[in-house]
Short mmCIF file of C-alpha atoms in Angstrom, two decimals:
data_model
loop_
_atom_site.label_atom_id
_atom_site.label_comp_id
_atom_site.label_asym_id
_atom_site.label_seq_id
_atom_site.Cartn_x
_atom_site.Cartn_y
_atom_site.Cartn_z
CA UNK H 1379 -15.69 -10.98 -21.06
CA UNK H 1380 -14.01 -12.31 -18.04
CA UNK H 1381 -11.10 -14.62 -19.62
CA UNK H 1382 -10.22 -18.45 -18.17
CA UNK H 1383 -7.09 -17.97 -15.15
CA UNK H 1384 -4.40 -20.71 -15.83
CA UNK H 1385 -2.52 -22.16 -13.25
CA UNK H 1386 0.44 -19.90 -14.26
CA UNK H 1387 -1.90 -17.13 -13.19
CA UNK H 1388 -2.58 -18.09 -10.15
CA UNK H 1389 0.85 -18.48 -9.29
CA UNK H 1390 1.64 -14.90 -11.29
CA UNK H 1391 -0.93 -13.12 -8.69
CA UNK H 1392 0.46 -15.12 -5.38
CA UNK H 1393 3.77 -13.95 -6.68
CA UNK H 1394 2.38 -10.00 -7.14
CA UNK H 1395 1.08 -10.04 -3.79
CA UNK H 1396 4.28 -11.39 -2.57
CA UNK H 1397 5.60 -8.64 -4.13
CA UNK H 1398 3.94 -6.01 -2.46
CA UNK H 1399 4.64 -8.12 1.17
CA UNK H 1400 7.99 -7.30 0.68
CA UNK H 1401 7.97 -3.66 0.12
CA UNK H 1402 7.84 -2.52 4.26
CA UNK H 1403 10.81 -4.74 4.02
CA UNK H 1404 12.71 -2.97 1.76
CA UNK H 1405 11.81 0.01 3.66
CA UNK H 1406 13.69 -1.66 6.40
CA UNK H 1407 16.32 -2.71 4.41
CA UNK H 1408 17.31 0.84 3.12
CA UNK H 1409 17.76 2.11 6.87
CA UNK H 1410 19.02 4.76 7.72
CA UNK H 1411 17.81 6.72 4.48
CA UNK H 1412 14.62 8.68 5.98
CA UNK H 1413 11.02 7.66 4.43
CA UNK H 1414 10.65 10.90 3.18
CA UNK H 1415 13.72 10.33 1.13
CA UNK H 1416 13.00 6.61 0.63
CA UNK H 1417 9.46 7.86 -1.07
CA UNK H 1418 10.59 10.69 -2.71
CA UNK H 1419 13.48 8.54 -4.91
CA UNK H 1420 10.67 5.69 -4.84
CA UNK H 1421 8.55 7.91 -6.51
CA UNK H 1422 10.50 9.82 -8.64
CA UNK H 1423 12.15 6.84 -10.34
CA UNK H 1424 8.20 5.45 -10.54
CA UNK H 1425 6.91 8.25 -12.82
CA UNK H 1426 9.75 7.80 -14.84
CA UNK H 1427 9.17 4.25 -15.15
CA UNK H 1428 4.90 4.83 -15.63
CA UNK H 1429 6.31 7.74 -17.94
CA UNK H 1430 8.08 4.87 -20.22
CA UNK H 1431 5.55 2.22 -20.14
CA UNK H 1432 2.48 5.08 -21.22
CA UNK H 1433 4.88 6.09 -24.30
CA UNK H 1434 5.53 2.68 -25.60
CA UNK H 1435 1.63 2.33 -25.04
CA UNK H 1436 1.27 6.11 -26.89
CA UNK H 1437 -1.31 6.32 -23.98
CA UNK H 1438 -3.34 9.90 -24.31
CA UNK H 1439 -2.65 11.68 -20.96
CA UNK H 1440 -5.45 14.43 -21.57
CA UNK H 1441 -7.86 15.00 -18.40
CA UNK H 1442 -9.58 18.21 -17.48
CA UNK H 1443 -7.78 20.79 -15.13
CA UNK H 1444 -10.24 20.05 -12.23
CA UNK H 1445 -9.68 15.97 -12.23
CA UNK H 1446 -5.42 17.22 -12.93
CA UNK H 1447 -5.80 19.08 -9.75
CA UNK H 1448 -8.05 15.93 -8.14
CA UNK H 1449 -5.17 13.46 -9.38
CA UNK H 1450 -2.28 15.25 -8.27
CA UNK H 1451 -3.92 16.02 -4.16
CA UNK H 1452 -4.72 12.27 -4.11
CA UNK H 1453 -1.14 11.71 -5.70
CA UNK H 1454 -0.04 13.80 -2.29
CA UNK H 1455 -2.20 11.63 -0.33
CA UNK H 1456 -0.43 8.47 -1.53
CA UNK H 1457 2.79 10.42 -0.78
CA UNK H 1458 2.35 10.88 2.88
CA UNK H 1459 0.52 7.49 3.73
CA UNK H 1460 3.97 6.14 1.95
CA UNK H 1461 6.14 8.37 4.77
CA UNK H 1462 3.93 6.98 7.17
CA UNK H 1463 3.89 3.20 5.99
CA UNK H 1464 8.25 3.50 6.13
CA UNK H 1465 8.40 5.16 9.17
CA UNK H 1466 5.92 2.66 10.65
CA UNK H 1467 8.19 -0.11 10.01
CA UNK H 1468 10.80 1.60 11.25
CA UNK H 1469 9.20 2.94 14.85
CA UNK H 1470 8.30 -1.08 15.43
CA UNK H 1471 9.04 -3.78 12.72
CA UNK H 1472 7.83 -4.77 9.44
CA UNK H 1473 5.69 -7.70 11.31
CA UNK H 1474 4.01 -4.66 13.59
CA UNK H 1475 3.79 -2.33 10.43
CA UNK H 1476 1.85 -4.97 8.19
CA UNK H 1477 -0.46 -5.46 11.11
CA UNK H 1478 -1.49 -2.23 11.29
CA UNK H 1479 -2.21 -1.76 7.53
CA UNK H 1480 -4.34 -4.92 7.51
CA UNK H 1481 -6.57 -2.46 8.93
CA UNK H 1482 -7.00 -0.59 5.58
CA UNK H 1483 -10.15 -2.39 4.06
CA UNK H 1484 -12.46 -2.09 6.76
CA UNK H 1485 -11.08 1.27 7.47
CA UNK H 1486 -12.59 2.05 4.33
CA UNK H 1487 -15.96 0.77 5.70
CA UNK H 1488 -15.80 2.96 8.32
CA UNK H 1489 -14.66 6.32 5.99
CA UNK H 1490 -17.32 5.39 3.13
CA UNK H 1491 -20.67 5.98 4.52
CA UNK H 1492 -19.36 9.31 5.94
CA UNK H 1493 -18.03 10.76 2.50
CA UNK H 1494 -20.20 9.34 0.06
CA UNK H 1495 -23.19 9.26 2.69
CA UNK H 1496 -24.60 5.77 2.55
CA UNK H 1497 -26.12 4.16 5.46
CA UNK H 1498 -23.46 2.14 7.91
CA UNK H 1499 -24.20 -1.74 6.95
CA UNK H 1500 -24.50 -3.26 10.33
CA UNK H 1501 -21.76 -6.50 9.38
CA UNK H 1502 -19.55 -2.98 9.30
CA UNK H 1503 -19.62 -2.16 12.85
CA UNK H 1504 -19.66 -5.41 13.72
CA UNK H 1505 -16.22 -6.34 11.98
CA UNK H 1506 -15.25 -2.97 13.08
CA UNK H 1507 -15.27 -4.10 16.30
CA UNK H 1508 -13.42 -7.08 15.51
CA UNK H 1509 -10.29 -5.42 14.32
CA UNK H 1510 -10.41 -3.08 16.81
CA UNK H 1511 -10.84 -6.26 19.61
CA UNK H 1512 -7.56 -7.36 17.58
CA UNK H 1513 -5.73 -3.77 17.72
CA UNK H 1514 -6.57 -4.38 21.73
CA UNK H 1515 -4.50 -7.44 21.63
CA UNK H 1516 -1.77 -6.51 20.04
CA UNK H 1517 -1.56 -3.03 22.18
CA UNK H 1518 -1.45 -5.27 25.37
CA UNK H 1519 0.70 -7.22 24.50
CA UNK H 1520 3.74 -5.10 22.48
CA UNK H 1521 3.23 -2.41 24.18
CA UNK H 1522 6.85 -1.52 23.30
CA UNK H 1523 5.57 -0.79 19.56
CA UNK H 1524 2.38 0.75 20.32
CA UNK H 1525 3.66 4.09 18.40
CA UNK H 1526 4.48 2.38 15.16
CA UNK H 1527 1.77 0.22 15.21
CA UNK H 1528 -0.10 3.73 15.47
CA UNK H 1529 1.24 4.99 12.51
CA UNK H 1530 0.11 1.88 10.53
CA UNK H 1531 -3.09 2.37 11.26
CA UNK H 1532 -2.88 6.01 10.61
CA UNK H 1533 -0.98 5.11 7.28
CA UNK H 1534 -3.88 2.53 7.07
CA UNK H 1535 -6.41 5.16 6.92
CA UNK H 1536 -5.36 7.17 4.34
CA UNK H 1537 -4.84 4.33 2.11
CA UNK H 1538 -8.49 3.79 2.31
CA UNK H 1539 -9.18 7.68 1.84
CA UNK H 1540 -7.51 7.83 -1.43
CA UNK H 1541 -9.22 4.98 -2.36
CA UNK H 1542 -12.89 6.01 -2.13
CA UNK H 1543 -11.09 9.49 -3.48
CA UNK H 1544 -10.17 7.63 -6.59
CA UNK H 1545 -13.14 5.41 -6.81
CA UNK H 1546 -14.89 8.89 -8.71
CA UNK H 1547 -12.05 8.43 -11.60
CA UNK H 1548 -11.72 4.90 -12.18
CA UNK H 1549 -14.27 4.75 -14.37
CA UNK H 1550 -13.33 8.28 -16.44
CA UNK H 1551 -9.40 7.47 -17.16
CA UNK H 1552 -7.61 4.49 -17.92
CA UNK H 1553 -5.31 3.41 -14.64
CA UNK H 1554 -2.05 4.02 -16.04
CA UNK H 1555 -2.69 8.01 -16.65
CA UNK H 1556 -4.35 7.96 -12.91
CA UNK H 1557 -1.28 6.34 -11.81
CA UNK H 1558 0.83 8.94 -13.67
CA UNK H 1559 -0.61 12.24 -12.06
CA UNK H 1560 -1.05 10.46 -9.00
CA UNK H 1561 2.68 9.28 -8.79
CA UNK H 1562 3.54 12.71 -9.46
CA UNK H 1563 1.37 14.28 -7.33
CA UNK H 1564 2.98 11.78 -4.12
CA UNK H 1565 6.88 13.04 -5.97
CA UNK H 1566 5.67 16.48 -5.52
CA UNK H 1567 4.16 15.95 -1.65
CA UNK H 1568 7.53 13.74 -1.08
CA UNK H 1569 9.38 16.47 -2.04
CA UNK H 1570 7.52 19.06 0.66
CA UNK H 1571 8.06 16.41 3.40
CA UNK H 1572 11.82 15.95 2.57
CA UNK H 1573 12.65 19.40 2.86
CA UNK H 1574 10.69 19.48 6.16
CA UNK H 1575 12.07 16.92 7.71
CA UNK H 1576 15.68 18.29 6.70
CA UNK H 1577 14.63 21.43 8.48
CA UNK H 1578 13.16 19.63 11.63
CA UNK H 1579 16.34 17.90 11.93
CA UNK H 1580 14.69 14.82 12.57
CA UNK H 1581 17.26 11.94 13.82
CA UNK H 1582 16.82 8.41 15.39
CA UNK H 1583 18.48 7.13 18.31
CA UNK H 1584 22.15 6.17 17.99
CA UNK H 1585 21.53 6.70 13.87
CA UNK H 1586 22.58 9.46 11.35
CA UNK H 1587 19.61 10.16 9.30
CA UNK H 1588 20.31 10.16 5.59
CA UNK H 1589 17.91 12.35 3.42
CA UNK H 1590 19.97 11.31 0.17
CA UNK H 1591 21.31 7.68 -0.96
CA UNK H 1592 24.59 7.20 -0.25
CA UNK H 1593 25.35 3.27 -1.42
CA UNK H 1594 25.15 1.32 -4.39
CA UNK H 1595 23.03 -1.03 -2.59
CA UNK H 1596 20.54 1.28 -1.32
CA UNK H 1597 20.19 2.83 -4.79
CA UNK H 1598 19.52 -1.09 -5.37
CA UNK H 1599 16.91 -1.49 -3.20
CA UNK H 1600 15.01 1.99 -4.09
CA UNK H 1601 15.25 0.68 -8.23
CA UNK H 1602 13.23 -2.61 -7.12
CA UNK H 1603 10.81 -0.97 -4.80
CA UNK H 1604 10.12 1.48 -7.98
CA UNK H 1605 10.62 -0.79 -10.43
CA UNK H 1606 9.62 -4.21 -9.43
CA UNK H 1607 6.77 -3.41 -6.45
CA UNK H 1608 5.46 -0.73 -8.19
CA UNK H 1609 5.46 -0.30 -11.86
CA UNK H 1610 6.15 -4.13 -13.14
CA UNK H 1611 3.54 -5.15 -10.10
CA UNK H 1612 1.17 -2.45 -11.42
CA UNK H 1613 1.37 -3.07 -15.01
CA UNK H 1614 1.42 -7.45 -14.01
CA UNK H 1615 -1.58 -7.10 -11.56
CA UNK H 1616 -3.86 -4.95 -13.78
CA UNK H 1617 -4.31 -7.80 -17.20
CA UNK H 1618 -3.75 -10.95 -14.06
CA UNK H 1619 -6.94 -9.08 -12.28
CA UNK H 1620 -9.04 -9.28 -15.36
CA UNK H 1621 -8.65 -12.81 -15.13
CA UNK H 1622 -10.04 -13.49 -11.84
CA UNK H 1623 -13.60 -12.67 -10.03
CA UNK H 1624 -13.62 -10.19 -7.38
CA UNK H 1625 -14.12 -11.88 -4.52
CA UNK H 1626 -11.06 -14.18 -5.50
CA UNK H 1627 -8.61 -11.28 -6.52
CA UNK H 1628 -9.44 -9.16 -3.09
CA UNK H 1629 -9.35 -11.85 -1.00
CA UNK H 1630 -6.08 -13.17 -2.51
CA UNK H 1631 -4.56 -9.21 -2.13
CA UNK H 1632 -5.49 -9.07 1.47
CA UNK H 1633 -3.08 -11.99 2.14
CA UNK H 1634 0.02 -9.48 1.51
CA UNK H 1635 0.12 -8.86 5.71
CA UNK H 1636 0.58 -12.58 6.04
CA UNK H 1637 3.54 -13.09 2.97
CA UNK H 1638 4.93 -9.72 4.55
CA UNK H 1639 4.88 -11.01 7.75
CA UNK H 1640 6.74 -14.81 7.13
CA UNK H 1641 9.15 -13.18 4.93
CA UNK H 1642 10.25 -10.84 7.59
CA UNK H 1643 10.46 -13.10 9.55
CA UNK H 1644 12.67 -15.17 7.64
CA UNK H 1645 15.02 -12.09 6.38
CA UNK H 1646 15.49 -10.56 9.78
CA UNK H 1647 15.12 -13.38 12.16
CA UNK H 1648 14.84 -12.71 15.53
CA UNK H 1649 13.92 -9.30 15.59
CA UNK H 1650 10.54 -10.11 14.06
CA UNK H 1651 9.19 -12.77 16.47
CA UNK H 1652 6.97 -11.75 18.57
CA UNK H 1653 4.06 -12.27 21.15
CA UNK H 1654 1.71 -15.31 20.57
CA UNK H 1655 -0.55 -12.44 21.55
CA UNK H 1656 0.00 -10.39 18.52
CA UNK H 1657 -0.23 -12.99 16.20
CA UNK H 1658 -3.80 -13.81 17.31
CA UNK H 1659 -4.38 -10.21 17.38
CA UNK H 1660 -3.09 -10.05 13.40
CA UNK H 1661 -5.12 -13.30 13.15
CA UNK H 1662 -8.11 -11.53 14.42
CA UNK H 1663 -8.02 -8.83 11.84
CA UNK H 1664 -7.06 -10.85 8.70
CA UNK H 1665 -10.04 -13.15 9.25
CA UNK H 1666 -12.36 -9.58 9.49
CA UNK H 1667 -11.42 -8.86 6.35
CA UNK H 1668 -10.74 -11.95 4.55
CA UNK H 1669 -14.74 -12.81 5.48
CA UNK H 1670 -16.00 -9.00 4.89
CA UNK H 1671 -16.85 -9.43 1.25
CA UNK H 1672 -18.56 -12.50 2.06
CA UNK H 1673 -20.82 -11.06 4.77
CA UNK H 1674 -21.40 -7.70 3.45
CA UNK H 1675 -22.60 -8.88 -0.22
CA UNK H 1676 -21.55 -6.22 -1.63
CA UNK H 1677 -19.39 -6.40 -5.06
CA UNK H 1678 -16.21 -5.31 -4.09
CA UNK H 1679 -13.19 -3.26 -5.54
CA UNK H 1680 -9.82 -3.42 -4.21
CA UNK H 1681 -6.43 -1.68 -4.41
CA UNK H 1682 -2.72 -2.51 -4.49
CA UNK H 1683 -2.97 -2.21 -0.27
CA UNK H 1684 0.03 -1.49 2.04
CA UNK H 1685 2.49 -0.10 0.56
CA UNK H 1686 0.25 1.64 -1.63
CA UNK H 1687 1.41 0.55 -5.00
CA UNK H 1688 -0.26 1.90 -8.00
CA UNK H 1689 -3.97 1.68 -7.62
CA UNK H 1690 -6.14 -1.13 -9.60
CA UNK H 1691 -9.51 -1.07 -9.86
CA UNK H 1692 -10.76 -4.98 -10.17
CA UNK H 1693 -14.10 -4.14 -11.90
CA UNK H 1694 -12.40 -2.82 -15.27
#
């Protein structure tokens, strides 16, 4: 039974989503530490941190070998849309970067019907089109940033691929053990990428690459991306969810681009204002998806989106 939302809750899932605006920020902020090294420490400190929270809860970990294997390729998954998500923000901006992953619910329309073979809804292509009329502005008009914004979308994508992935074992495992595998499965595929990109030699323009911290204060920021935007947001999000309906809790999560967004552009200022034609571009896309589970009548399910915090599944 669906439990009565206070006011304090409301505010408590604003605050999440804020939360989870601010983490291609801190990817930003932790410059010039690579994002395979910025998701490897994010995600190694993470499982330690799910790792606490499932032994005070003496959670059971025990799934069978084939869903292990399942968990930890999707956990891999998560990994590299996280490299991609970082290094998004880094090609453009965070403003760009957000835009981009606001793509990642109706990319999901698009990836559904092809791997769990349904039939393509028609309000599908149509929104479909929408974002992609809103891609088209933003392209014209930044041109400059067309390769991050890119690698949002691509980052967008497989956000939305480990999501229907996972939709098969939401319903066998509690979220906390899917989160654990998964969050080592993305350590493991962080750790692949990290020794790649080491070997590629991989440096920015007029920047020395770091592929380990090397301040206090970037040690900081990786402790509240792990700590804070993932497992506190994670563990916060999943009893505030059970509070809500669906249609309030996905629509309220898809705001994250637009708290992202304004607090870039209050941290970093001037670097983050852009053309009047990519904010009706962004504007384009948000209202495709903030309107999708209204047209498509379908009940839907939602996950921690952008920076791919730990996944919740809104119909537990």
């Amino acid at each position: 039974m669906q439990k009565k939302a206070s006011l304090t809750d409301y505010f408590q899932l604003h605050f999440i989503v804020l939360i989870w605006g601010f983490t291609a920020i801190l990817g930003k902020l932790l410059q010039p530490l690579d994002p395979s090294a910025v998701v490897l420490f994010r995600t190694l400190l993470a499982v330690f941190g799910v790792g606490v929270v499932l032994t005070i809860r003496r959670q059971n970990l025990r799934v069978s070998t084939a869903d292990a294997w399942g968990l930890l390729g999707t956990g891999g998954l998560i990994g590299l849309h996280w490299v991609l998500f970082f290094l998004a923000a880094r090609l453009s901006n965070v403003s760009v970067c957000l835009a981009g992953m606001a793509t990642s619910s109706l990319w999901a329309s698009v990836l559904e019907p092809l791997l769990l073979r349904r039939r393509v809804r028609p309000v599908e292509v149509a929104l479909g089109g929408a974002v992609m009329a809103g891609l088209y502005l933003i392209f014209r008009f930044e041109f400059d940033k067309v390769v991050g914004l890119a690698v949002a979308v691509g980052s967008a994508m497989l956000s939305s691929l480990f999501t229907i992935i996972n939709s098969r074992f939401t319903h066998k495992y509690d979220a906390l053990v899917i989160s654990f595998y998964e969050m080592t499965g993305a350590l493991l595929g962080a750790i692949i990428l990290w020794l790649l990109v080491q070997q590629l030699n991989v440096q920015e323009a007029g920047i020395v690459v770091q592929y380990v911290p090397q301040t206090g204060m970037q040690w900081l920021w990786l402790l509240v991306l792990s700590m804070v935007c993932t497992v506190y947001a994670y563990t916060v999000g999943v009893s505030l969810l059970r509070k809500f309906s669906a249609y309030l809790a996905i629509l309220t999560v898809n705001l994250e681009p637009v708290y992202g967004i304004l607090l870039a552009l209050l941290i970093f200022g001037d670097t983050e204002h852009m053309t009047s034609g990519f904010y009706i571009g962004t504007l384009v896309i948000l209202i495709a998806v903030l309107v999708y589970p209204f047209l498509s009548g379908q009940k839907p399910t939602t996950t921690t989106p952008t920076g791919g915090d730990l996944e919740i599944d809104i119909n537990q």
